Short mmCIF file of C-alpha atoms in Angstrom, two decimals:
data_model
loop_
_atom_site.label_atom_id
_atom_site.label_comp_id
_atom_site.label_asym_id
_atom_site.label_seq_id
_atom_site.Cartn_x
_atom_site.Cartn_y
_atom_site.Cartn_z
CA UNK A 17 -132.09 116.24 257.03
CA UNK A 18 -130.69 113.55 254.31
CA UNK A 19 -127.72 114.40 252.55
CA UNK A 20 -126.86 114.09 248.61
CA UNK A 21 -127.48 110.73 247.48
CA UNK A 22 -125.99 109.48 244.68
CA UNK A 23 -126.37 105.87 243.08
CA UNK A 24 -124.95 103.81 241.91
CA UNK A 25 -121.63 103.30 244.31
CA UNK A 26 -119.95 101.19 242.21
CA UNK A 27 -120.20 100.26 238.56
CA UNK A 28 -117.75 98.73 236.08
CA UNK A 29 -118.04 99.03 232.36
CA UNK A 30 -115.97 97.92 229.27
CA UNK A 31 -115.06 101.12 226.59
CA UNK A 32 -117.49 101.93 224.16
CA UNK A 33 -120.56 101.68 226.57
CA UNK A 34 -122.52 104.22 228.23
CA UNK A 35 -123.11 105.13 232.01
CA UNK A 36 -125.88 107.32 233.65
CA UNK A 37 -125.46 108.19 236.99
CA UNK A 38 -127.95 110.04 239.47
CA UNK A 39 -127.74 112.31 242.18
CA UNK A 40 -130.82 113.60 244.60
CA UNK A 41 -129.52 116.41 246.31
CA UNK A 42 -130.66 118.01 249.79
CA UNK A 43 -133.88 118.90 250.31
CA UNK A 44 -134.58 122.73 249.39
CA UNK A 45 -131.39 122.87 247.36
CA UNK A 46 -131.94 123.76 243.39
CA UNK A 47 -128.02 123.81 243.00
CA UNK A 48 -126.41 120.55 241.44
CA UNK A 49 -122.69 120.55 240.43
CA UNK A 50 -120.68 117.42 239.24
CA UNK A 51 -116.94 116.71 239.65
CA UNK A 52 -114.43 114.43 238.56
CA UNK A 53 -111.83 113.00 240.91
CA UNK A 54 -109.09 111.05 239.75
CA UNK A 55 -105.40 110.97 241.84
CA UNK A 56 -103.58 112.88 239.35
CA UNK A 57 -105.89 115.79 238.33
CA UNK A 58 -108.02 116.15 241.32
CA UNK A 59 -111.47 117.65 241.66
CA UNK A 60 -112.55 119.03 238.13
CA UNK A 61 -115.81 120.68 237.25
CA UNK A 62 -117.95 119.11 234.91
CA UNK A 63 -121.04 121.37 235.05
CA UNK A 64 -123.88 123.40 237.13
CA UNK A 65 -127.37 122.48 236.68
CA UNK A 66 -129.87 125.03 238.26
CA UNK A 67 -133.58 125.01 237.72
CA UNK A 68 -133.05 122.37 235.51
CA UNK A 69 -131.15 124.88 233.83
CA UNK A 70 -127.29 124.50 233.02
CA UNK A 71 -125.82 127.45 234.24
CA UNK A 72 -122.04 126.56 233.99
CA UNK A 73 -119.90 124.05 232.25
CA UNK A 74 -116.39 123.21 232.56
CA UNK A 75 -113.64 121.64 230.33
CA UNK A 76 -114.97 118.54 229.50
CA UNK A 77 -115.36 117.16 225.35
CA UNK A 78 -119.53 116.47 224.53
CA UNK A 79 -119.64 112.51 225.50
CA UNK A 80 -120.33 114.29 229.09
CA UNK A 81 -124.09 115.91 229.78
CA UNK A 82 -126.46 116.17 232.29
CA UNK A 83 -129.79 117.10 233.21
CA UNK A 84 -131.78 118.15 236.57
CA UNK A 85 -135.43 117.43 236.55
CA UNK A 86 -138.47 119.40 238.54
CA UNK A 87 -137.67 118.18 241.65
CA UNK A 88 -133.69 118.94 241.23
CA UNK A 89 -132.19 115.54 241.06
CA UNK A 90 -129.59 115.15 238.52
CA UNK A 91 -128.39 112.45 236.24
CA UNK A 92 -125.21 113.03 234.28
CA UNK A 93 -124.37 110.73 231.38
CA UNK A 94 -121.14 109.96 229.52
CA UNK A 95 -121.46 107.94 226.12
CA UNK A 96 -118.85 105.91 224.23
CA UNK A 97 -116.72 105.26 227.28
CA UNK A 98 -112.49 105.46 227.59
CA UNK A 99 -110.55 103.93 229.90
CA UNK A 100 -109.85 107.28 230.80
CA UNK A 101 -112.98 108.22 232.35
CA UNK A 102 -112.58 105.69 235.03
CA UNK A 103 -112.77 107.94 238.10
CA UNK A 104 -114.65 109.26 241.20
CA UNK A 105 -117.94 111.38 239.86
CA UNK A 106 -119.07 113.76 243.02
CA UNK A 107 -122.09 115.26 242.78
CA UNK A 108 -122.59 118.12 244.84
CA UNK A 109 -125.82 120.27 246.25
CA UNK A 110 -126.14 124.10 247.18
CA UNK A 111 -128.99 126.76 247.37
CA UNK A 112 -127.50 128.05 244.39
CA UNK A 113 -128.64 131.25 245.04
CA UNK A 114 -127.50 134.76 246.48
CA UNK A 115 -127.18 135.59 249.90
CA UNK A 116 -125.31 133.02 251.17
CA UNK A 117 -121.69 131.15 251.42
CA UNK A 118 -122.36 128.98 248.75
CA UNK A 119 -121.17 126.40 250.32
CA UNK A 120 -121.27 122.40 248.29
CA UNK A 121 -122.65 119.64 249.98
CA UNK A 122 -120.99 116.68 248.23
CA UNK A 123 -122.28 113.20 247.81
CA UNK A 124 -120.05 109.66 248.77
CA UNK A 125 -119.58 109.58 244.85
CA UNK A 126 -119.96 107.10 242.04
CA UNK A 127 -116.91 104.94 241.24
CA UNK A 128 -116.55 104.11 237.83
CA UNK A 129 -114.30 101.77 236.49
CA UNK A 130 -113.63 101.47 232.34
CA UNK A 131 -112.36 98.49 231.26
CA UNK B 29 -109.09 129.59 233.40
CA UNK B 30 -107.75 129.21 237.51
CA UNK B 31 -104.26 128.43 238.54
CA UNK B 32 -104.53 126.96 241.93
CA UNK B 33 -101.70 125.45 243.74
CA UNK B 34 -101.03 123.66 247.06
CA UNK B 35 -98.57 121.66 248.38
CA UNK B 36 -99.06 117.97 247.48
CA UNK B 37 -98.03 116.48 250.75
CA UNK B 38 -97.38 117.31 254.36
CA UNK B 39 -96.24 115.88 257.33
CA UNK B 40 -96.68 117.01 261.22
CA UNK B 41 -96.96 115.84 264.41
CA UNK B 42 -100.09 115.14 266.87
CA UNK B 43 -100.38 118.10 269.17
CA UNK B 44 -98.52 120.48 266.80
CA UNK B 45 -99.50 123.33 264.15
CA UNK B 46 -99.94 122.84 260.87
CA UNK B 47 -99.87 125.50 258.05
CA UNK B 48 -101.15 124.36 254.53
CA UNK B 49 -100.56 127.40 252.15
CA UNK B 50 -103.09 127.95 248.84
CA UNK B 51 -102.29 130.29 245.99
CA UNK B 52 -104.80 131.07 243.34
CA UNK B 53 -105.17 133.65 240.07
CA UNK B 54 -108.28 134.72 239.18
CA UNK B 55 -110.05 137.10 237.09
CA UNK B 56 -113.47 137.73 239.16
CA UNK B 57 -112.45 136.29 242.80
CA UNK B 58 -115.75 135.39 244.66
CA UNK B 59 -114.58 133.64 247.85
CA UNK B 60 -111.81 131.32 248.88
CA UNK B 61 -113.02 127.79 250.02
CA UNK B 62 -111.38 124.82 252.09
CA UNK B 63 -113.12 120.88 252.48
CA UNK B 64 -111.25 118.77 254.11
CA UNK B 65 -111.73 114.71 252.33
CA UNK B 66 -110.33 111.80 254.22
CA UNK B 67 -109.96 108.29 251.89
CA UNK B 68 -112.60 106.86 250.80
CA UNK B 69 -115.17 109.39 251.71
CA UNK B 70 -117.12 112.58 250.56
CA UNK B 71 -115.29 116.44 250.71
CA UNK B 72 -116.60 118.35 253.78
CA UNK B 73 -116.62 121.85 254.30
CA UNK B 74 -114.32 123.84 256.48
CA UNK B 75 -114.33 127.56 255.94
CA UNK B 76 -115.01 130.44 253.56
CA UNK B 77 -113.33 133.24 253.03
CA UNK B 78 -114.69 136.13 250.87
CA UNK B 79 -113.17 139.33 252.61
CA UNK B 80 -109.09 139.70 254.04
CA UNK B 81 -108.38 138.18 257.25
CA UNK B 82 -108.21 135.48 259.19
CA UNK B 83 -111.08 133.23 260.12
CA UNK B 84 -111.51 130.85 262.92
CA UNK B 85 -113.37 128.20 263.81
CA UNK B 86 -112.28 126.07 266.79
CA UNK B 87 -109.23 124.25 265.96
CA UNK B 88 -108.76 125.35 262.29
CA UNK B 89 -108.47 128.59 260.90
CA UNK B 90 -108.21 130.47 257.47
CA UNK B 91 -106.76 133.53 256.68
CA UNK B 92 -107.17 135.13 253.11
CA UNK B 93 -105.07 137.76 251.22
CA UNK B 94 -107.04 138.88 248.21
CA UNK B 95 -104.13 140.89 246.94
CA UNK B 96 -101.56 138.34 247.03
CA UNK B 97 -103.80 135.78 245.58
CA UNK B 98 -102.63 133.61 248.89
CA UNK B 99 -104.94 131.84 251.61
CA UNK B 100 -103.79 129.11 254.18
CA UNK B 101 -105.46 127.10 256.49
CA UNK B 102 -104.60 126.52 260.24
CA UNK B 103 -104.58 123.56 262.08
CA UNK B 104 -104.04 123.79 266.00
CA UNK B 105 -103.23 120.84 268.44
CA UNK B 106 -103.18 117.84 265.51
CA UNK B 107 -105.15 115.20 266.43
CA UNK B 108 -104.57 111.42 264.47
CA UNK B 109 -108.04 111.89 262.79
CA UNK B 110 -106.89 114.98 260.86
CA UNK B 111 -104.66 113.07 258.65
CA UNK B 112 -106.48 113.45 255.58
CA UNK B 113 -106.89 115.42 251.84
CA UNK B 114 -107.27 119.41 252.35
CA UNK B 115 -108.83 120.60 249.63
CA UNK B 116 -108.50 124.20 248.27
CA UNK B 117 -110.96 125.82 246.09
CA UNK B 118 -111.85 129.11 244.27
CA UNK B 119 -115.46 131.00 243.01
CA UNK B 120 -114.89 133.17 240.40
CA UNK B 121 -117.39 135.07 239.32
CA UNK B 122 -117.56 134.00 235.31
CA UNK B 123 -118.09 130.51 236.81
CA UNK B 124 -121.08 131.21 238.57
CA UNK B 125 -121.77 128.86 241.95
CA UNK B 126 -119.06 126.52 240.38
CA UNK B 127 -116.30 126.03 242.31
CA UNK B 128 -112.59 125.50 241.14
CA UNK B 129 -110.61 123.24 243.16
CA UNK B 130 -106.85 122.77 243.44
CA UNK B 131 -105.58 119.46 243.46
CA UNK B 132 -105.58 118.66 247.61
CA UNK B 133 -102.44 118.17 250.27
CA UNK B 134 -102.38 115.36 251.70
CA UNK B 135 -102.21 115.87 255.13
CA UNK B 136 -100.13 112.56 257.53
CA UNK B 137 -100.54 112.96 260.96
CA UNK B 138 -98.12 110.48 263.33
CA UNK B 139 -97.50 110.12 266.80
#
């Protein structure tokens, strides 16, 4: 069974552009959460999309969105880049329903670096 | 909002124990989680704890106090390849599936 795929890797941009970046999650799974990681704040929530529905959204100002599509892949999308926002974006994949653990399967991540 | 806190670093020894303590406040608690991350790669899940107790699972184990807002996780007979990031993290119930993570302990494993 694949895992969470999420492309690209790598990417480098200069402040003031804008960056999309995609996630295809496991195969059944209608769950798709994103996180930032950087080394001094950790893993933060940046929202939960579920039948291409956002169900939750953490602490993050509007140049941050998302979207799932039909088939539960996710892009997320931040405009008007800082240098700031240079970080590790993890996208991860559950069932997203009841009845179980709720367990995340993350993604290797999307490294972003502002310049 | 979540206050979860974790020690930032830890050192042990191969073949010994190793005790990495969580603490967490929470409104609606909806299970107590722990991924273990080595550099450079994705989080990977460990345990779950929803109910008081401990839990175990081969070498590592997690034990949950819902009361005390306190969890740890148990490592048994360190090997090298445990050196890594142990991430705690927190379902609440007004955040849905989403889960709240604490900011890791990195974990340094020597001979």
């Amino acid at each position: 069974k694949a895992g969470v795929t999420q492309t690209p890797r790598y990417l480098i941009k200069t402040r003031g552009q804008q960056v999309t970046l995609s996630c295809s999650p496991i195969s059944g799974h209608r769950s798709v959460s994103w996180y930032q990681q950087t080394p001094g704040q950790g893993l933060q929530f940046l929202f939960e999309y579920f039948s291409e529905t956002q169900r939750n959204k953490g602490n993050f100002p509007g140049r941050f969105s998302g979207r799932q599509f039909s088939n539960s892949r996710s892009e997320m999308n931040v405009s008007t880049l800082e240098l700031g926002d240079s970080a590790l974006y993890l996208c991860a994949s559950s069932l997203g329903t009841g009845g179980n653990t709720g367990e995340l399967f993350f993604g290797e991540g999307s490294r972003l670096t502002v310049l | 909002g979540q206050n979860i806190d974790q020690p930032t670093e830890m050192t042990a020894t191969e073949g010994a124990i190793v005790q990495i303590n969580c603490t967490y406040q929470t409104s609606g608690f909806n299970g107590l989680f722990w991924y273990q991350q080595h550099a450079g790669e994705a989080p990977t899940f460990l345990s779950y704890n929803v109910l008081d107790g401990l839990e175990e699972k081969g070498r590592f184990s997690s034990f949950l106090s819902r009361s005390k807002g306190y969890s740890y996780l148990l490592l048994k007979e360190l090997q090298m390849k445990d050196s890594a990031s142990y991430l705690c993290a927190v379902r609440d119930l007004d955040s849905g599936y989403a889960l709240n993570f604490g900011k890791g302990t990195s974990l340094l494993v020597t001979p």
